[in-house]
CSV table of C-alpha atoms in Angstrom, one decimal:
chain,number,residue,atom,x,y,z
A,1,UNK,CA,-23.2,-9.4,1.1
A,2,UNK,CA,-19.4,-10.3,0.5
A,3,UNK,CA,-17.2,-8.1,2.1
A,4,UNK,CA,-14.3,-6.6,-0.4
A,5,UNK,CA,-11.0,-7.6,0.6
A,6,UNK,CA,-8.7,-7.4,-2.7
A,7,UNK,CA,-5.9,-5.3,-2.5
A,8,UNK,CA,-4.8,-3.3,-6.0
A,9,UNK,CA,-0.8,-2.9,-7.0
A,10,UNK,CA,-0.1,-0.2,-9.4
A,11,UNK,CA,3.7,0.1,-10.4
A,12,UNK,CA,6.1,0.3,-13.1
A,13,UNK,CA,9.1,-2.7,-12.1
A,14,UNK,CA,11.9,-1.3,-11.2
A,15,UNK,CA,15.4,-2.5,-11.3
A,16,UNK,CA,15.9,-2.9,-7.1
A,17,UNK,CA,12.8,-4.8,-6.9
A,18,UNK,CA,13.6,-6.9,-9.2
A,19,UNK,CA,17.0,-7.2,-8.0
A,20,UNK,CA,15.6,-7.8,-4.7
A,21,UNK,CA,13.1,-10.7,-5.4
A,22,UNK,CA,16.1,-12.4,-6.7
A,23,UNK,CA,18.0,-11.9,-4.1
A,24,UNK,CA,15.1,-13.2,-1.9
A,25,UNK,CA,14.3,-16.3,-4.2
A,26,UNK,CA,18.2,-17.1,-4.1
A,27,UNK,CA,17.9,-17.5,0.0
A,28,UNK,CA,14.7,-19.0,-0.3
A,29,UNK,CA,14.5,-21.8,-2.5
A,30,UNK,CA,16.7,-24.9,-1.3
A,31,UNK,CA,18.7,-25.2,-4.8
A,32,UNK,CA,19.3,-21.2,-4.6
A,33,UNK,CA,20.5,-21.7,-1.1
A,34,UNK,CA,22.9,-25.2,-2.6
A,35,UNK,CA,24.0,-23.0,-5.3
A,36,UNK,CA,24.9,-20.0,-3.3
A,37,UNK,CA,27.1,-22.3,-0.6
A,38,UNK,CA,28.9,-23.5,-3.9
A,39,UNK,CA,29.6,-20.5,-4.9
A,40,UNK,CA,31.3,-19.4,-1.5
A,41,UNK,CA,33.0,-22.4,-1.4
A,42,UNK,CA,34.7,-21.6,-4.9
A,43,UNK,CA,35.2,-18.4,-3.8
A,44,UNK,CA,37.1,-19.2,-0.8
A,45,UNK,CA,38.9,-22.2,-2.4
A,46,UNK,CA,40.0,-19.7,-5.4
A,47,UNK,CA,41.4,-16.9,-2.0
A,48,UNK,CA,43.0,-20.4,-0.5
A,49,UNK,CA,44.8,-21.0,-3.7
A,50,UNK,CA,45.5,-17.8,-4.2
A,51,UNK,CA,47.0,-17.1,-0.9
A,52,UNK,CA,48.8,-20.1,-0.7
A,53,UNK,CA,50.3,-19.5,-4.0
A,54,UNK,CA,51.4,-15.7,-3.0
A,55,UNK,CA,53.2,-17.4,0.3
A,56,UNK,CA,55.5,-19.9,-1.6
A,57,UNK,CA,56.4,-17.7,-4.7
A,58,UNK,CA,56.0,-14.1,-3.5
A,59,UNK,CA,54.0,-11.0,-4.1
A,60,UNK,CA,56.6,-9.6,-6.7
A,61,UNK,CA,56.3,-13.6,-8.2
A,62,UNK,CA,52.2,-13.5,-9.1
A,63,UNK,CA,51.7,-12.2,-12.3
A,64,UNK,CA,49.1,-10.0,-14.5
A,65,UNK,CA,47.3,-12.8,-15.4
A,66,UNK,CA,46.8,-13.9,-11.9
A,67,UNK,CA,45.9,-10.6,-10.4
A,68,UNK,CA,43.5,-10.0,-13.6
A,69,UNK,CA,41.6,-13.7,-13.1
A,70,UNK,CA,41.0,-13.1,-9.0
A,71,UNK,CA,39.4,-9.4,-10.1
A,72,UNK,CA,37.2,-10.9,-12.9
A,73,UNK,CA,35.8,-13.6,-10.2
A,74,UNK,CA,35.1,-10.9,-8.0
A,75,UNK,CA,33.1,-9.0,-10.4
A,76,UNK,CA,31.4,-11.9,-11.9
A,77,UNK,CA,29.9,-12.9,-8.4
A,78,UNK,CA,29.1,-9.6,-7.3
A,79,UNK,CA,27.5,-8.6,-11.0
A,80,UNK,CA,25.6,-11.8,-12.3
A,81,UNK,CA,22.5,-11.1,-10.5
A,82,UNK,CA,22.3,-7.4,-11.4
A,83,UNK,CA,22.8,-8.2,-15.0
A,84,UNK,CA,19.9,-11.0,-14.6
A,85,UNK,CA,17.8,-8.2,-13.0
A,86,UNK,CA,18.5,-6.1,-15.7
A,87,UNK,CA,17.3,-8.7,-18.0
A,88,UNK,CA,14.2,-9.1,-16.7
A,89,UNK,CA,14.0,-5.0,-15.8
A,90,UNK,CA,13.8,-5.1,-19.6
A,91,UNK,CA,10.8,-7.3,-20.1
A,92,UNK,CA,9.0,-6.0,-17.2
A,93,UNK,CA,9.6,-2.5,-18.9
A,94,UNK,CA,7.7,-4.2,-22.1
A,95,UNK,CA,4.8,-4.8,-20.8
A,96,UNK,CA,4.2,-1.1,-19.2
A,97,UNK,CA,2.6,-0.4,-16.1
A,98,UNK,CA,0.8,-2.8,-14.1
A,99,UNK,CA,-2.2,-2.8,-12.3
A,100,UNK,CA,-2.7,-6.1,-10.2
A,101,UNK,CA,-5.3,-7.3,-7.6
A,102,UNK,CA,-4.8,-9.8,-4.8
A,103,UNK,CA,-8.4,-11.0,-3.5
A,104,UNK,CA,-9.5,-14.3,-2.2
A,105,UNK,CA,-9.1,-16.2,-5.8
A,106,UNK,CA,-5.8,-15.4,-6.4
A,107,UNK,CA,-3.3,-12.4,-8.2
A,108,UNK,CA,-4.6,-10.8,-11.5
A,109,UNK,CA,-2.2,-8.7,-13.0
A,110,UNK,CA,-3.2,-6.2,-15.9
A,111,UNK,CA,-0.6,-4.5,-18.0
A,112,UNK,CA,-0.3,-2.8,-21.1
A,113,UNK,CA,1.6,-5.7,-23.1
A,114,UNK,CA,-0.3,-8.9,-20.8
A,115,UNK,CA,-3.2,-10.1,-18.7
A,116,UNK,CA,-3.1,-13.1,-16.5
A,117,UNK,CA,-5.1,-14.4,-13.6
A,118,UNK,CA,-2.9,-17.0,-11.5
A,119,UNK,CA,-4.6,-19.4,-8.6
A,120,UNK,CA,-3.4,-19.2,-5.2
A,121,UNK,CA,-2.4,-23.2,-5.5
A,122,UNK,CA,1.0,-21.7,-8.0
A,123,UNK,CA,2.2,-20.7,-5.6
A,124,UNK,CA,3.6,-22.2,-2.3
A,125,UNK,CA,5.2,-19.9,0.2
A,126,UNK,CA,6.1,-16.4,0.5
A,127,UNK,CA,8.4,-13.9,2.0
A,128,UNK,CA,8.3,-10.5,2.6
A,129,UNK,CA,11.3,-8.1,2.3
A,130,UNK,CA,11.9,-4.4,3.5
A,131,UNK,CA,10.4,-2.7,-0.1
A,132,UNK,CA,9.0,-6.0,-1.8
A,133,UNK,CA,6.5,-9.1,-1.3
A,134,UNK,CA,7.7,-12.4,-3.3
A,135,UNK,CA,5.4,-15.5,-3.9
A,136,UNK,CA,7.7,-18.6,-5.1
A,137,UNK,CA,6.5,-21.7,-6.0
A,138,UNK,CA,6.7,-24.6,-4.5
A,139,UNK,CA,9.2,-26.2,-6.5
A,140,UNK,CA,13.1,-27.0,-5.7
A,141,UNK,CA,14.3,-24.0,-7.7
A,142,UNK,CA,11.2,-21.3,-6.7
A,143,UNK,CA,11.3,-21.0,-10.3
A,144,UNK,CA,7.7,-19.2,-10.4
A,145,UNK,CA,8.4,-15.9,-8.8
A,146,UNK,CA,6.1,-12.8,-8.4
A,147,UNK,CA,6.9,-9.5,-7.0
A,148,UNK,CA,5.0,-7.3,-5.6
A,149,UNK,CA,6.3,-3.9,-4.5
A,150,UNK,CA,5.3,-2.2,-1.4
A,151,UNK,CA,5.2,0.9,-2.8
A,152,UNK,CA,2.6,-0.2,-5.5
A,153,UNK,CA,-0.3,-0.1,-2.7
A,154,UNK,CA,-2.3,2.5,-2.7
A,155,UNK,CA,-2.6,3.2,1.4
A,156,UNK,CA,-0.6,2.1,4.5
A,157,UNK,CA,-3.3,-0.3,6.1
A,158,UNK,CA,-3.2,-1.8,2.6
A,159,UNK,CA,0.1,-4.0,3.5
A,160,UNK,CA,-1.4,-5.8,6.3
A,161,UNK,CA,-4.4,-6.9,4.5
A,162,UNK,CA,-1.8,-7.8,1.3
A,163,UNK,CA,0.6,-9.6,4.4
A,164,UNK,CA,-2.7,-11.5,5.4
A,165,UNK,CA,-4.1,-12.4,2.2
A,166,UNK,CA,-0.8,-13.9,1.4
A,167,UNK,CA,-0.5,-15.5,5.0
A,168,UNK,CA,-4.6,-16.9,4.5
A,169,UNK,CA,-3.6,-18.5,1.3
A,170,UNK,CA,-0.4,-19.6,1.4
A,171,UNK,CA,-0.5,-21.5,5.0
A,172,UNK,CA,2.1,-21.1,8.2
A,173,UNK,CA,5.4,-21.6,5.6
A,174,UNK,CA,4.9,-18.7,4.1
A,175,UNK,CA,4.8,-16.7,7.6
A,176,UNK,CA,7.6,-17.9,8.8
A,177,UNK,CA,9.9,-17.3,5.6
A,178,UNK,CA,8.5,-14.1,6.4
A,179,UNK,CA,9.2,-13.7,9.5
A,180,UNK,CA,13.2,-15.2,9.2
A,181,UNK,CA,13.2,-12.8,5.8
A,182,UNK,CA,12.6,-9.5,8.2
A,183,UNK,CA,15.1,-10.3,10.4
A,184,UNK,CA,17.6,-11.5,7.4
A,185,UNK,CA,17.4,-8.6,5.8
């Protein structure tokens, strides 16, 4: 007789995880780790530029315009990813509440809106933040990504089976994002 060692998920997304696996896949996937040292170095090219210009013309000399462009950068890199979490808040909130199972075939997930059963092989690593679990694939962009929410578990003990499914499955890489993720975040 088979022992039972699926683990069931039942949540309704919210906007933190979401913004939260995103934040994860960003630091995780080598093209979301490229495109976030680009977008420092913009950022501290534009406050180089900036500065430099403020030293030869003056405080008094920088106009509107000026002051108006460096504020809507800031906003823009600090907002873009919560307004792509709310993006997907919004789909997740489609498809209701949903019930998935982690077991030695891979994740099912069950909602109101959608049913799918994906193979462990989609995915190729994992990492485990503070509230959330993410699987990413294995390609450059981690474009497949599925969170799962701590708080969707029904018992305590239940996150160290989910943590070793996830480990079984998805080999020693996945582990160690884990482990660098924990002390990361």
């Amino acid at each position: 007789m088979a022992v039972d060692v699926s683990v069931q998920l039942t949540y309704v997304v919210t906007w933190r995880e979401i913004a939260d696996g995103l934040r994860i896949q960003m630091r995780h996937s080598p093209a979301g780790r490229w495109c976030y040292r680009v977008l420092w170095g913009l950022v501290a090219l534009f406050g180089a530029v900036t500065a430099a210009n403020l030293l030869t013309v003056g405080v008094g000399a920088a106009g509107v315009t000026l002051w108006r462009s460096l504020l809507l950068a800031c906003v823009f890199f600090v907002v873009i990813r919560w307004l792509a979490a709310l993006a997907l808040l919004a789909y997740a909130r489609h498809l209701g509440e949903h019930r998935v199972t982690v077991d030695q075939d891979g994740i099912s997930t069950v909602s109101e809106q959608h049913t799918n059963q994906t193979g462990w092989g989609f995915y190729g690593r994992s990492v485990e933040g503070r509230r959330v679990f993410v699987l990413l694939t294995p390609d450059v962009w981690g474009t497949g990504v599925l969170v799962l929410p701590k708080r969707g578990l029904a018992a305590a003990q239940d996150t160290e089976r989910l943590r070793s499914l996830i480990t079984e499955h998805l080999g020693a890489a996945g582990t160690q994002a884990s482990a660098r993720s924990s002390r990361v975040e």
